[in-house]
Coordinates of N, CA and C in Angstrom, one line a residue:
M662 N -119.5 142.9 52.3 CA -118.4 143.7 52.6 C -117.1 143.0 52.9
V663 N -117.2 141.7 53.2 CA -116.1 140.9 53.5 C -115.1 140.8 52.3
N664 N -115.6 140.8 51.1 CA -114.7 140.6 50.0 C -114.0 141.9 49.5
N665 N -114.4 143.0 49.9 CA -113.9 144.3 49.4 C -113.3 145.1 50.6
D666 N -112.2 145.8 50.3 CA -111.6 146.7 51.2 C -112.5 148.0 51.2
L667 N -112.6 148.7 52.3 CA -113.4 149.9 52.3 C -112.7 151.1 51.8
G668 N -113.3 151.8 50.9 CA -112.8 153.0 50.4 C -113.0 154.2 51.3
E669 N -112.5 155.3 51.0 CA -112.7 156.5 51.8 C -114.2 156.9 52.0
E670 N -115.0 156.8 50.9 CA -116.4 157.1 51.1 C -117.1 156.1 52.0
D671 N -116.7 154.8 51.9 CA -117.3 153.8 52.7 C -116.9 154.0 54.2
I672 N -115.7 154.4 54.5 CA -115.3 154.7 55.8 C -116.1 155.9 56.4
E673 N -116.2 156.9 55.5 CA -117.0 158.0 55.9 C -118.4 157.6 56.3
E674 N -119.0 156.7 55.5 CA -120.4 156.3 55.8 C -120.5 155.5 57.1
V675 N -119.5 154.6 57.4 CA -119.4 153.9 58.6 C -119.4 154.8 59.8
L676 N -118.5 155.8 59.7 CA -118.4 156.8 60.8 C -119.6 157.6 61.0
E677 N -120.1 158.2 59.9 CA -121.3 159.1 60.0 C -122.5 158.3 60.5
S678 N -122.8 157.1 60.0 CA -123.9 156.3 60.5 C -123.8 156.0 61.9
H679 N -122.7 155.5 62.4 CA -122.5 155.2 63.8 C -122.7 156.4 64.6
N680 N -122.0 157.5 64.3 CA -122.0 158.7 65.1 C -123.4 159.3 65.1
R681 N -124.2 159.2 64.1 CA -125.5 159.7 64.1 C -126.4 159.0 65.2
Y682 N -126.2 157.7 65.2 CA -126.9 156.9 66.3 C -126.4 157.2 67.7
R683 N -125.1 157.3 67.8 CA -124.4 157.6 69.0 C -124.9 158.9 69.7
V684 N -125.1 159.9 68.8 CA -125.7 161.2 69.3 C -127.1 161.0 69.9
V685 N -127.9 160.2 69.2 CA -129.2 159.9 69.7 C -129.2 159.3 71.1
I686 N -128.3 158.3 71.3 CA -128.2 157.6 72.6 C -127.6 158.6 73.6
A687 N -126.5 159.3 73.2 CA -125.8 160.2 74.2 C -126.7 161.2 74.7
N688 N -127.7 161.7 73.9 CA -128.6 162.7 74.4 C -129.9 162.2 75.0
G689 N -129.9 160.9 75.2 CA -131.1 160.3 75.8 C -132.4 160.4 74.9
K690 N -132.2 160.4 73.6 CA -133.4 160.6 72.7 C -133.9 159.3 72.1
E691 N -133.4 158.2 72.6 CA -133.9 156.9 72.0 C -135.0 156.4 72.9
S692 N -136.2 156.4 72.3 CA -137.4 156.0 73.1 C -137.7 154.5 73.0
R693 N -137.1 153.9 72.0 CA -137.4 152.4 71.9 C -136.6 151.6 72.9
G694 N -137.1 150.4 73.1 CA -136.5 149.4 74.0 C -137.5 148.4 74.5
N695 N -137.0 147.5 75.2 CA -137.9 146.4 75.8 C -137.6 146.2 77.3
P696 N -137.9 147.1 78.2 CA -138.6 148.4 77.9 C -137.7 149.5 77.5
G697 N -138.3 150.6 77.0 CA -137.6 151.8 76.7 C -138.1 152.9 77.6
P698 N -137.7 154.1 77.5 CA -136.6 154.5 76.6 C -135.3 154.2 77.2
Q699 N -134.3 154.4 76.3 CA -132.9 154.1 76.7 C -132.4 155.4 77.4
P700 N -131.6 155.2 78.5 CA -131.0 156.3 79.2 C -130.0 157.0 78.4
A701 N -129.7 158.3 78.7 CA -128.7 159.0 78.1 C -127.3 158.4 78.5
A702 N -126.4 158.5 77.6 CA -125.0 158.0 77.9 C -124.3 159.0 78.8
R703 N -123.5 158.5 79.7 CA -122.7 159.3 80.6 C -121.5 159.8 79.9
T704 N -120.8 158.9 79.2 CA -119.6 159.3 78.4 C -119.6 158.5 77.1
M705 N -120.0 159.2 76.0 CA -120.0 158.5 74.7 C -119.3 159.5 73.7
M706 N -118.1 159.1 73.4 CA -117.3 159.9 72.5 C -117.6 159.7 71.1
E707 N -117.2 160.6 70.2 CA -117.4 160.4 68.8 C -116.5 159.2 68.3
L708 N -117.1 158.4 67.5 CA -116.3 157.3 66.9 C -115.4 157.8 65.8
I709 N -114.1 157.3 65.9 CA -113.2 157.7 64.9 C -112.6 156.4 64.3
W710 N -112.1 156.5 63.1 CA -111.5 155.3 62.4 C -110.2 155.0 63.0
D711 N -109.9 153.7 63.1 CA -108.6 153.2 63.6 C -108.1 152.1 62.6
D712 N -107.0 152.4 62.0 CA -106.5 151.5 60.9 C -106.1 150.1 61.5
E713 N -105.5 150.1 62.7 CA -105.2 148.8 63.3 C -106.4 147.9 63.5
L714 N -107.5 148.5 64.1 CA -108.7 147.8 64.3 C -109.4 147.4 63.0
A715 N -109.2 148.2 61.9 CA -109.8 147.9 60.6 C -109.1 146.6 60.1
V716 N -107.8 146.5 60.2 CA -107.1 145.3 59.7 C -107.5 144.1 60.5
I717 N -107.7 144.2 61.8 CA -108.1 143.1 62.7 C -109.5 142.7 62.3
A718 N -110.4 143.7 62.2 CA -111.8 143.4 61.8 C -111.9 142.6 60.5
R719 N -111.1 143.0 59.5 CA -111.1 142.4 58.2 C -110.7 140.9 58.4
R720 N -109.7 140.7 59.2 CA -109.2 139.3 59.4 C -110.4 138.5 60.0
W721 N -111.0 139.0 61.0 CA -112.2 138.3 61.7 C -113.2 138.0 60.7
A722 N -113.6 139.0 59.9 CA -114.6 138.8 58.9 C -114.3 137.7 57.9
L723 N -113.1 137.6 57.5 CA -112.7 136.6 56.5 C -112.7 135.2 57.2
Q724 N -112.6 135.1 58.5 CA -112.6 133.8 59.2 C -113.9 133.6 59.9
C725 N -114.9 134.4 59.7 CA -116.1 134.4 60.5 C -116.8 133.1 60.3
K726 N -117.3 132.5 61.5 CA -118.2 131.4 61.5 C -119.5 132.0 62.1
L727 N -120.5 132.2 61.3 CA -121.7 132.9 61.7 C -122.2 132.5 63.1
F728 N -122.4 133.5 63.9 CA -123.0 133.4 65.2 C -122.1 132.7 66.3
E729 N -120.9 132.5 65.9 CA -119.9 132.1 67.0 C -119.2 133.3 67.4
K730 N -119.1 133.4 68.8 CA -118.3 134.6 69.3 C -116.9 134.2 69.5
D731 N -116.0 134.9 68.9 CA -114.6 134.7 69.1 C -114.1 135.3 70.4
Q732 N -113.0 134.8 70.9 CA -112.6 135.2 72.2 C -111.4 136.2 72.1
C733 N -110.7 136.2 71.0 CA -109.5 137.0 70.9 C -109.7 138.3 70.1
R734 N -110.3 139.3 70.7 CA -110.6 140.5 70.0 C -109.9 141.7 70.5
D735 N -109.5 141.7 71.8 CA -108.9 142.9 72.4 C -107.6 143.3 71.8
V736 N -107.3 144.6 71.7 CA -106.0 145.1 71.4 C -105.4 145.7 72.6
E737 N -104.1 146.0 72.6 CA -103.5 146.5 73.8 C -104.1 147.8 74.3
R738 N -104.6 148.7 73.4 CA -105.1 150.0 73.8 C -106.5 150.0 74.4
F739 N -107.4 149.0 74.0 CA -108.7 149.0 74.6 C -109.4 147.7 74.2
R740 N -110.6 147.5 74.8 CA -111.4 146.3 74.5 C -112.2 146.5 73.2
V741 N -112.4 145.4 72.5 CA -113.1 145.5 71.3 C -114.4 144.6 71.3
W742 N -115.5 145.1 70.8 CA -116.7 144.3 70.8 C -117.0 143.8 69.4
Q743 N -117.9 142.8 69.3 CA -118.2 142.2 68.0 C -119.7 142.3 67.7
N744 N -120.0 142.7 66.5 CA -121.4 142.8 66.0 C -121.4 141.9 64.7
V745 N -122.5 141.1 64.7 CA -122.6 140.3 63.5 C -123.9 140.7 62.8
N746 N -123.9 140.9 61.5 CA -125.1 141.3 60.7 C -125.1 140.5 59.4
V747 N -126.2 139.9 59.1 CA -126.4 139.2 57.9 C -127.3 140.0 56.9
L748 N -126.9 140.0 55.7 CA -127.6 140.8 54.7 C -128.0 140.0 53.5
N749 N -129.3 140.0 53.2 CA -129.8 139.3 52.1 C -129.5 140.1 50.9
M750 N -128.6 139.7 50.0 CA -128.1 140.5 48.9 C -129.2 140.7 47.9
D751 N -130.3 139.9 47.9 CA -131.4 140.2 46.9 C -132.1 141.5 47.3
I752 N -132.0 141.8 48.5 CA -132.7 143.1 49.0 C -131.9 144.3 48.5
V753 N -130.6 144.2 48.5 CA -129.7 145.4 48.2 C -128.9 145.2 46.9
K754 N -129.3 144.3 46.0 CA -128.4 144.0 44.9 C -128.1 145.2 44.0
N755 N -129.0 146.1 43.9 CA -128.8 147.3 43.1 C -128.3 148.5 43.9
S756 N -127.9 148.3 45.1 CA -127.5 149.4 46.0 C -126.0 149.6 45.8
T757 N -125.6 150.9 46.2 CA -124.2 151.2 46.2 C -123.6 150.6 47.5
S758 N -122.3 150.6 47.5 CA -121.6 150.1 48.7 C -122.0 151.0 49.9
R759 N -122.0 152.3 49.7 CA -122.4 153.2 50.8 C -123.8 152.9 51.3
E760 N -124.7 152.6 50.4 CA -126.1 152.3 50.8 C -126.2 151.0 51.6
R761 N -125.3 150.0 51.2 CA -125.3 148.7 51.9 C -124.7 148.9 53.3
I762 N -123.7 149.7 53.4 CA -123.1 150.0 54.7 C -124.2 150.6 55.6
H763 N -124.9 151.6 55.1 CA -125.9 152.3 55.9 C -127.0 151.3 56.3
F764 N -127.4 150.4 55.4 CA -128.4 149.4 55.7 C -128.0 148.5 56.8
H765 N -126.7 148.0 56.7 CA -126.2 147.1 57.8 C -126.2 147.8 59.2
I766 N -125.7 149.0 59.2 CA -125.6 149.7 60.5 C -127.0 150.1 61.0
T767 N -127.9 150.5 60.2 CA -129.3 150.7 60.6 C -130.0 149.5 61.1
S768 N -129.8 148.4 60.4 CA -130.5 147.1 60.8 C -129.9 146.7 62.2
W769 N -128.6 146.9 62.4 CA -128.0 146.5 63.7 C -128.5 147.5 64.7
Y770 N -128.5 148.8 64.5 CA -129.0 149.7 65.5 C -130.5 149.5 65.9
D771 N -131.3 149.1 64.9 CA -132.7 148.9 65.2 C -133.0 147.8 66.2
E772 N -131.9 147.0 66.5 CA -132.1 146.0 67.5 C -132.3 146.6 68.9
V773 N -132.2 147.9 69.0 CA -132.4 148.6 70.2 C -133.9 148.4 70.7
E774 N -134.8 148.1 69.7 CA -136.2 147.8 70.1 C -136.3 146.6 71.1
D775 N -135.3 145.7 71.1 CA -135.3 144.5 71.9 C -134.5 144.7 73.2
F776 N -133.8 145.9 73.3 CA -132.8 146.1 74.4 C -133.5 146.6 75.7
D777 N -133.2 145.9 76.8 CA -133.8 146.3 78.1 C -132.9 147.4 78.6
N778 N -133.6 148.5 78.9 CA -132.9 149.7 79.4 C -132.2 149.5 80.7
A779 N -132.6 148.5 81.5 CA -132.0 148.1 82.7 C -130.6 147.5 82.5
E780 N -130.3 147.1 81.3 CA -129.0 146.4 81.0 C -127.9 147.5 80.8
V781 N -128.3 148.7 80.6 CA -127.3 149.8 80.4 C -126.5 150.0 81.7
G782 N -125.2 150.0 81.6 CA -124.4 150.1 82.9 C -123.3 150.9 82.8

């Protein structure tokens, strides 16, 4: 995804995929974890697209050094978090952009299996 700008359908998939998982967490329906289940969220708003953050995220992606955490992510309006995901293109070579986005977000979310529910704060 680093080499291509996201189109409207791609943005829609990013938002739909994230928000689908956010609803699961917000409602306390995630049973996985180490240990699980994950507690319900106190305040988890629907994710919306932000053009400023999209520009910044693209710059980070183009400069990314895999598994190094950068320190300069925040914008004036709020704090920003970083997620890194590596995709073996052989697995998805015949997939659409939308399918690859869904795959990335799902594989990132599935890390909940390793998340200690006591870490939620």
